[in-house]
CSV table of C-alpha atoms in Angstrom, one decimal:
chain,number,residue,atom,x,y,z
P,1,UNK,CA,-57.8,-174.2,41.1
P,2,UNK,CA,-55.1,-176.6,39.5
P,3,UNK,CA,-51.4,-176.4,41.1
P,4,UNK,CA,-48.8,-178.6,39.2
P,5,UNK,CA,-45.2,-178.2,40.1
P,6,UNK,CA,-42.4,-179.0,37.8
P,7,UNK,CA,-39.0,-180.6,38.6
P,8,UNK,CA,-38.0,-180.4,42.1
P,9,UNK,CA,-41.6,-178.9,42.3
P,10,UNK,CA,-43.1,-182.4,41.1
P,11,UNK,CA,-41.7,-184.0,44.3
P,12,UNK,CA,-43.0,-181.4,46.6
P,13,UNK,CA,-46.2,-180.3,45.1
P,14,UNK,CA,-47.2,-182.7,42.4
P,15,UNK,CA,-50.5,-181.9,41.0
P,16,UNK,CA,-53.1,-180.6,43.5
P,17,UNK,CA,-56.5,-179.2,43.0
P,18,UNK,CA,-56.9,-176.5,45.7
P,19,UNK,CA,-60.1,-174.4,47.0
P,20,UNK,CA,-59.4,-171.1,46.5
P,21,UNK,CA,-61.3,-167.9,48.2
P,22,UNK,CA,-62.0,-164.8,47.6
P,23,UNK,CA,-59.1,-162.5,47.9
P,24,UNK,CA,-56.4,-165.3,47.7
P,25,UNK,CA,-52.7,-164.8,46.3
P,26,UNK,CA,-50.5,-166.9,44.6
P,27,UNK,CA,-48.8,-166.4,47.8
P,28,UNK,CA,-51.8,-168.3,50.1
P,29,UNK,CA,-52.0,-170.9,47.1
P,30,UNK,CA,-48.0,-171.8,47.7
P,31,UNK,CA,-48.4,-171.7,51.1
P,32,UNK,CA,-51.2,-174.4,50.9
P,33,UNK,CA,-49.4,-176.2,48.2
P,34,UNK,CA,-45.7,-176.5,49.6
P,35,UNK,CA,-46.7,-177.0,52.9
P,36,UNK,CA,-44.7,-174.2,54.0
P,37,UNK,CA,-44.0,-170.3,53.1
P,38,UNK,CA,-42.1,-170.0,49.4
P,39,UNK,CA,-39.2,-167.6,51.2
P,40,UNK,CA,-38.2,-170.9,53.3
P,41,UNK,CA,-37.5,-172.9,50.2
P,42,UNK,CA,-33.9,-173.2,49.2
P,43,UNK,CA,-34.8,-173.3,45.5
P,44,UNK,CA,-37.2,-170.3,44.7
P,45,UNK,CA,-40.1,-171.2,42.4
P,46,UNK,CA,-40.8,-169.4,39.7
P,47,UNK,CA,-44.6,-169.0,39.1
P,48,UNK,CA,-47.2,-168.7,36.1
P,49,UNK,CA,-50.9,-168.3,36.3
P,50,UNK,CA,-52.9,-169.3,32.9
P,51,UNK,CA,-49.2,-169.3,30.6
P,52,UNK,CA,-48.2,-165.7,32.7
P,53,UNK,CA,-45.5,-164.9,34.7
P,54,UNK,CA,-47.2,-163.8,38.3
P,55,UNK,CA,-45.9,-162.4,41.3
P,56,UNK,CA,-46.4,-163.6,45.0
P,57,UNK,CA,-49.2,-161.1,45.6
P,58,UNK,CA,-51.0,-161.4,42.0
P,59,UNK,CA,-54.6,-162.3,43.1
P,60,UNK,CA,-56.3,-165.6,41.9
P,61,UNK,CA,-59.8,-166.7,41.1
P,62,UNK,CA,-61.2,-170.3,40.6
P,63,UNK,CA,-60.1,-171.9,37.9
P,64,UNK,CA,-56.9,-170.1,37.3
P,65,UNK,CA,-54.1,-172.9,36.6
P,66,UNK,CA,-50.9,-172.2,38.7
P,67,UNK,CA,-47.5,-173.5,37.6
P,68,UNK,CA,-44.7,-173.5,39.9
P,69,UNK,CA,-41.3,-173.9,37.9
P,70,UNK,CA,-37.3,-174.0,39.1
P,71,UNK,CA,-35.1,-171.8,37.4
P,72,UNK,CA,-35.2,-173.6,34.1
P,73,UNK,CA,-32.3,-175.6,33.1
P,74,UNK,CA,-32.5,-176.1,29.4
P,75,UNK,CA,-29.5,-176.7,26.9
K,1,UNK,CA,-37.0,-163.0,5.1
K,2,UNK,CA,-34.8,-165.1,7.3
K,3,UNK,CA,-35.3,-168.7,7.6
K,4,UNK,CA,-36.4,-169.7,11.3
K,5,UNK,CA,-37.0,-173.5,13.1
K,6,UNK,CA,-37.3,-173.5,16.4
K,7,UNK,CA,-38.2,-176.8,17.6
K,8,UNK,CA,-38.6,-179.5,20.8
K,9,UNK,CA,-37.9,-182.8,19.3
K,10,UNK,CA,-38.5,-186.1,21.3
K,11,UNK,CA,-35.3,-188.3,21.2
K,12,UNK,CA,-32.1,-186.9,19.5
K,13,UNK,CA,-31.4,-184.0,17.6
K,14,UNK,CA,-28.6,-184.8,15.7
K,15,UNK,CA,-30.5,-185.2,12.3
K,16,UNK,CA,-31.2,-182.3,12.4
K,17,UNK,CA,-27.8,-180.9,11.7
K,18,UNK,CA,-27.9,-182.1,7.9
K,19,UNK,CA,-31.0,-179.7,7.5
K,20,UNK,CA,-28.9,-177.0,8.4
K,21,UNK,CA,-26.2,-177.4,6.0
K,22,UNK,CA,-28.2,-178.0,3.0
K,23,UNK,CA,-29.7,-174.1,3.9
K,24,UNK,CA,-26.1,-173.5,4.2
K,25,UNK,CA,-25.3,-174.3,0.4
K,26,UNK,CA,-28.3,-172.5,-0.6
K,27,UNK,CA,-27.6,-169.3,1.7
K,28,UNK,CA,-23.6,-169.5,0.4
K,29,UNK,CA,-25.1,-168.9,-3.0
K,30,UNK,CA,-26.7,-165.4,-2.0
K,31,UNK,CA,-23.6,-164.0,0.1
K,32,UNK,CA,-24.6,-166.1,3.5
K,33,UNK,CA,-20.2,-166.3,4.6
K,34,UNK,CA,-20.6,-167.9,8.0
K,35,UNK,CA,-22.3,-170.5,10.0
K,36,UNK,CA,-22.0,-170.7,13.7
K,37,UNK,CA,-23.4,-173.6,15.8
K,38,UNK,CA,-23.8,-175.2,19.3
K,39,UNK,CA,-24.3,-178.4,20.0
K,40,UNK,CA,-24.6,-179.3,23.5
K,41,UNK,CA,-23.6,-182.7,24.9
K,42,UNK,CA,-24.6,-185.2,27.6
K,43,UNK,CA,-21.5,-185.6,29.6
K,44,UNK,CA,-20.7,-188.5,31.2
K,45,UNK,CA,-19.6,-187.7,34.6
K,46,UNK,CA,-20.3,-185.4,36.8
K,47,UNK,CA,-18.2,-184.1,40.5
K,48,UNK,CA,-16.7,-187.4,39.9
K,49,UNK,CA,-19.8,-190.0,39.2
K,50,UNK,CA,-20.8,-191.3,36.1
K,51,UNK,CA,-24.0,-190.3,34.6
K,52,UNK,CA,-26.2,-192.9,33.3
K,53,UNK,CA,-28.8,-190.5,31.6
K,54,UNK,CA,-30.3,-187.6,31.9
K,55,UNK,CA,-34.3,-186.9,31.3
K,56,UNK,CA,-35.7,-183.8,30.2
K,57,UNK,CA,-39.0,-182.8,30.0
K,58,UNK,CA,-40.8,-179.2,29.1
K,59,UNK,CA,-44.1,-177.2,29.4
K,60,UNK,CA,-44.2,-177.7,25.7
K,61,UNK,CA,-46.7,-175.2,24.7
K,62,UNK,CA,-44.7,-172.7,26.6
K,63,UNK,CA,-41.6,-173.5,25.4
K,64,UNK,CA,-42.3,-173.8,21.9
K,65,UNK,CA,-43.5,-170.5,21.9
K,66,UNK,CA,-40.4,-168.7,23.4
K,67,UNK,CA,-37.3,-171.2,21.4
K,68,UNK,CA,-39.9,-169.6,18.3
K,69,UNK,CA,-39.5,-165.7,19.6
K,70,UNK,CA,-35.8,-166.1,20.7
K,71,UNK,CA,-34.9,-167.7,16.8
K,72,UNK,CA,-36.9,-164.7,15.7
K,73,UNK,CA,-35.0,-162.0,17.7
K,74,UNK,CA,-31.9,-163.2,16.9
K,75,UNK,CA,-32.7,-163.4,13.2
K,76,UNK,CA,-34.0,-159.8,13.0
K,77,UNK,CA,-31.4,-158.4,15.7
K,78,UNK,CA,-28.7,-159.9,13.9
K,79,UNK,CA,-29.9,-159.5,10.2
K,80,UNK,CA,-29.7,-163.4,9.7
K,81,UNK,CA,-29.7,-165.5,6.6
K,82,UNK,CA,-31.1,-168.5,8.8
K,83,UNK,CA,-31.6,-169.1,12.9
K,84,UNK,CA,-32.2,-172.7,13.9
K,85,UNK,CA,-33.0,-174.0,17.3
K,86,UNK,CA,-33.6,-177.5,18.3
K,87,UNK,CA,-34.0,-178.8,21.9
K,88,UNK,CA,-34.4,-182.3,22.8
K,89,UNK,CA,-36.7,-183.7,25.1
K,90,UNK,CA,-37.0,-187.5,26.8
K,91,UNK,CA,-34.2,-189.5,28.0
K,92,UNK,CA,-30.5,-189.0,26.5
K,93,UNK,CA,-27.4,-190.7,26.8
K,94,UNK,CA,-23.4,-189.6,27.8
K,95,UNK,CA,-22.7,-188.5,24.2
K,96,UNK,CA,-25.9,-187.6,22.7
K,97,UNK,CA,-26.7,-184.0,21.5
K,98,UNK,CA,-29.1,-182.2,24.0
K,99,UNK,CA,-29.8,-179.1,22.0
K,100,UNK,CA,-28.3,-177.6,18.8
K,101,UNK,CA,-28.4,-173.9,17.6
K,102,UNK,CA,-27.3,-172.7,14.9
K,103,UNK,CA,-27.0,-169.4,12.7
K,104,UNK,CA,-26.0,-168.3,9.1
K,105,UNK,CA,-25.2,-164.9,8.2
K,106,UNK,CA,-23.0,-162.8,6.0
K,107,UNK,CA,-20.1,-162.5,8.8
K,108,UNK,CA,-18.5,-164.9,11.4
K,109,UNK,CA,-19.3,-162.1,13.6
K,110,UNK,CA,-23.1,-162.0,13.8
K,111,UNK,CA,-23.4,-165.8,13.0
K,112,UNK,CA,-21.3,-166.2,16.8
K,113,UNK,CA,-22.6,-163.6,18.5
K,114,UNK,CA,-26.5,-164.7,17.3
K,115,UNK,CA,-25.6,-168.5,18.6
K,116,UNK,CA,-24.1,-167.3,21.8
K,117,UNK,CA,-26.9,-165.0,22.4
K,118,UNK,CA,-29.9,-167.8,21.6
K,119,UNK,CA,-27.9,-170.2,23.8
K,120,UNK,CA,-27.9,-168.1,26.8
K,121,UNK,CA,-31.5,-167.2,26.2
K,122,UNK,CA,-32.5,-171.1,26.0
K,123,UNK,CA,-31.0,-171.6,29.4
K,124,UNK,CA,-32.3,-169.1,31.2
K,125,UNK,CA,-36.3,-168.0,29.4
K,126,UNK,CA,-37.2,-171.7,28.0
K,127,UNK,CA,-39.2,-174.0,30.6
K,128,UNK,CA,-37.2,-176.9,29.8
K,129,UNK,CA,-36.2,-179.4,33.1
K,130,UNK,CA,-33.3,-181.6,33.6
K,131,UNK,CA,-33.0,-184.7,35.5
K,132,UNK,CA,-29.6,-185.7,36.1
K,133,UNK,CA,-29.5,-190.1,36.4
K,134,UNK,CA,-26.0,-190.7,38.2
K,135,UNK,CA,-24.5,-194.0,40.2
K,136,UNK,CA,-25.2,-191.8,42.7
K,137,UNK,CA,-28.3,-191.0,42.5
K,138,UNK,CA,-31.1,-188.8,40.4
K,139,UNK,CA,-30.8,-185.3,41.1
K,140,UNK,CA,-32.8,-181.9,39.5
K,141,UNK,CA,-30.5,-179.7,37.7
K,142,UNK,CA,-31.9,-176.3,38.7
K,143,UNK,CA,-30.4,-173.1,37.1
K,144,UNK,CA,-27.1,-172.5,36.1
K,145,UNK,CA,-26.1,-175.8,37.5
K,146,UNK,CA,-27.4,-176.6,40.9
K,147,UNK,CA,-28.3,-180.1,41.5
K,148,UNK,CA,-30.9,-180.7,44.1
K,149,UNK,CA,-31.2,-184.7,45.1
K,150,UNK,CA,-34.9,-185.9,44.1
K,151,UNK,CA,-37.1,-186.6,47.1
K,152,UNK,CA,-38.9,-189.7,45.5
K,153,UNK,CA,-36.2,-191.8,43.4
K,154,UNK,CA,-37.8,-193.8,40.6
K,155,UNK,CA,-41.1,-192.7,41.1
């Protein structure tokens, strides 16, 4: 599946492609993505599957499209 | 039915403040008595350094989509003549208008309270980014403010 980060989230993540399994989270895909576990980042991502707000423990499948945003900072 | 442009707009958004006004003349002619607007700025310094520019990009299709429902929501919540939001994307400079809303009605009342309300929705619902360019450095407004230093300057 497709992980692209936005703002701070471009430095750290970029655009990825990542294998996903059966059973994984958009908690295991973060993990894999940042490098790290979301709950250590300073800034707390904000994350959509396919255009939809999801939670950490929303289940994925292949070819889902994750987007991790900041808190937005429009106007 | 209410007028309602909601809108990303590469480059500046200051043209489109003379489309709001000429709705204005033709709402004032049905009993439209007010028109409240925001316009925000670039500033040029921030804690103390001087910004050079700052970049803004968006998930477009996302953000299109929600500046359209918050224009609507106001408009209907607030029994609007007209609700107009316009949100700049790309690079601007200290000085240049970053977003404008805007919102006719019968009273000052609901024309204020609509603007104030669509602003603070825009900050915190819209997927729109901010990079701040300073002598300092290039640093991701996140939030309400924060600025977080960028990792990879200039790339």
């Amino acid at each position: 599946m497709l992980v692209r980060g936005y703002s701070v989230f471009q430095d750290l993540v970029g655009e990825k492609v990542i294998e996903v399994s059966e059973g994984s989270t958009v908690e295991d895909v973060l993990r894999l993505a940042l490098g790290r576990a979301p709950e250590d980042l300073h800034v707390k991502p904000l994350v959509f599957v396919n255009d939809k707000p999801a939670g950490l423990k929303d289940a994925l499948r292949d070819g889902d499209v994750l987007l991790v945003f900041p808190p937005f900072s429009g106007g | 039915m209410p007028e309602v442009v909601a809108r990303l707009l590469r480059g500046k958004v200051d043209s489109a403040i003379s489309g709001i006004f000429e709705k204005l003349r033709e709402a004032g002619s049905s009993g439209a008595g007010a028109l409240g607007i925001f316009v925000g700025v670039v500033k040029g310094e921030v804690a103390g350094k001087r910004v050079e520019k700052l970049v803004y990009t968006a998930y477009e299709s996302l953000a299109q989509s929600r500046l359209e429902e918050i224009a609507r929501s106001a408009a209907t919540k607030y029994g609007l003549d007209a609700a107009y939001i316009y949100h700049a994307t790309g690079e601007l400079r200290p000085g240049d208008a970053t977003v404008v809303i805007a919102a006719i009605a019968k009273s000052r009342k609901s024309a204020l309270a609509a603007v104030g309300e669509m602003i603070e929705r825009v900050k915190h619902e819209v997927p729109i980014f901010k990079l701040e360019v300073r002598e300092d450095g290039e640093y991701w407004v996140v939030g309400d403010g924060e600025r977080v230093p960028r990792l990879r300057p200039g790339t």
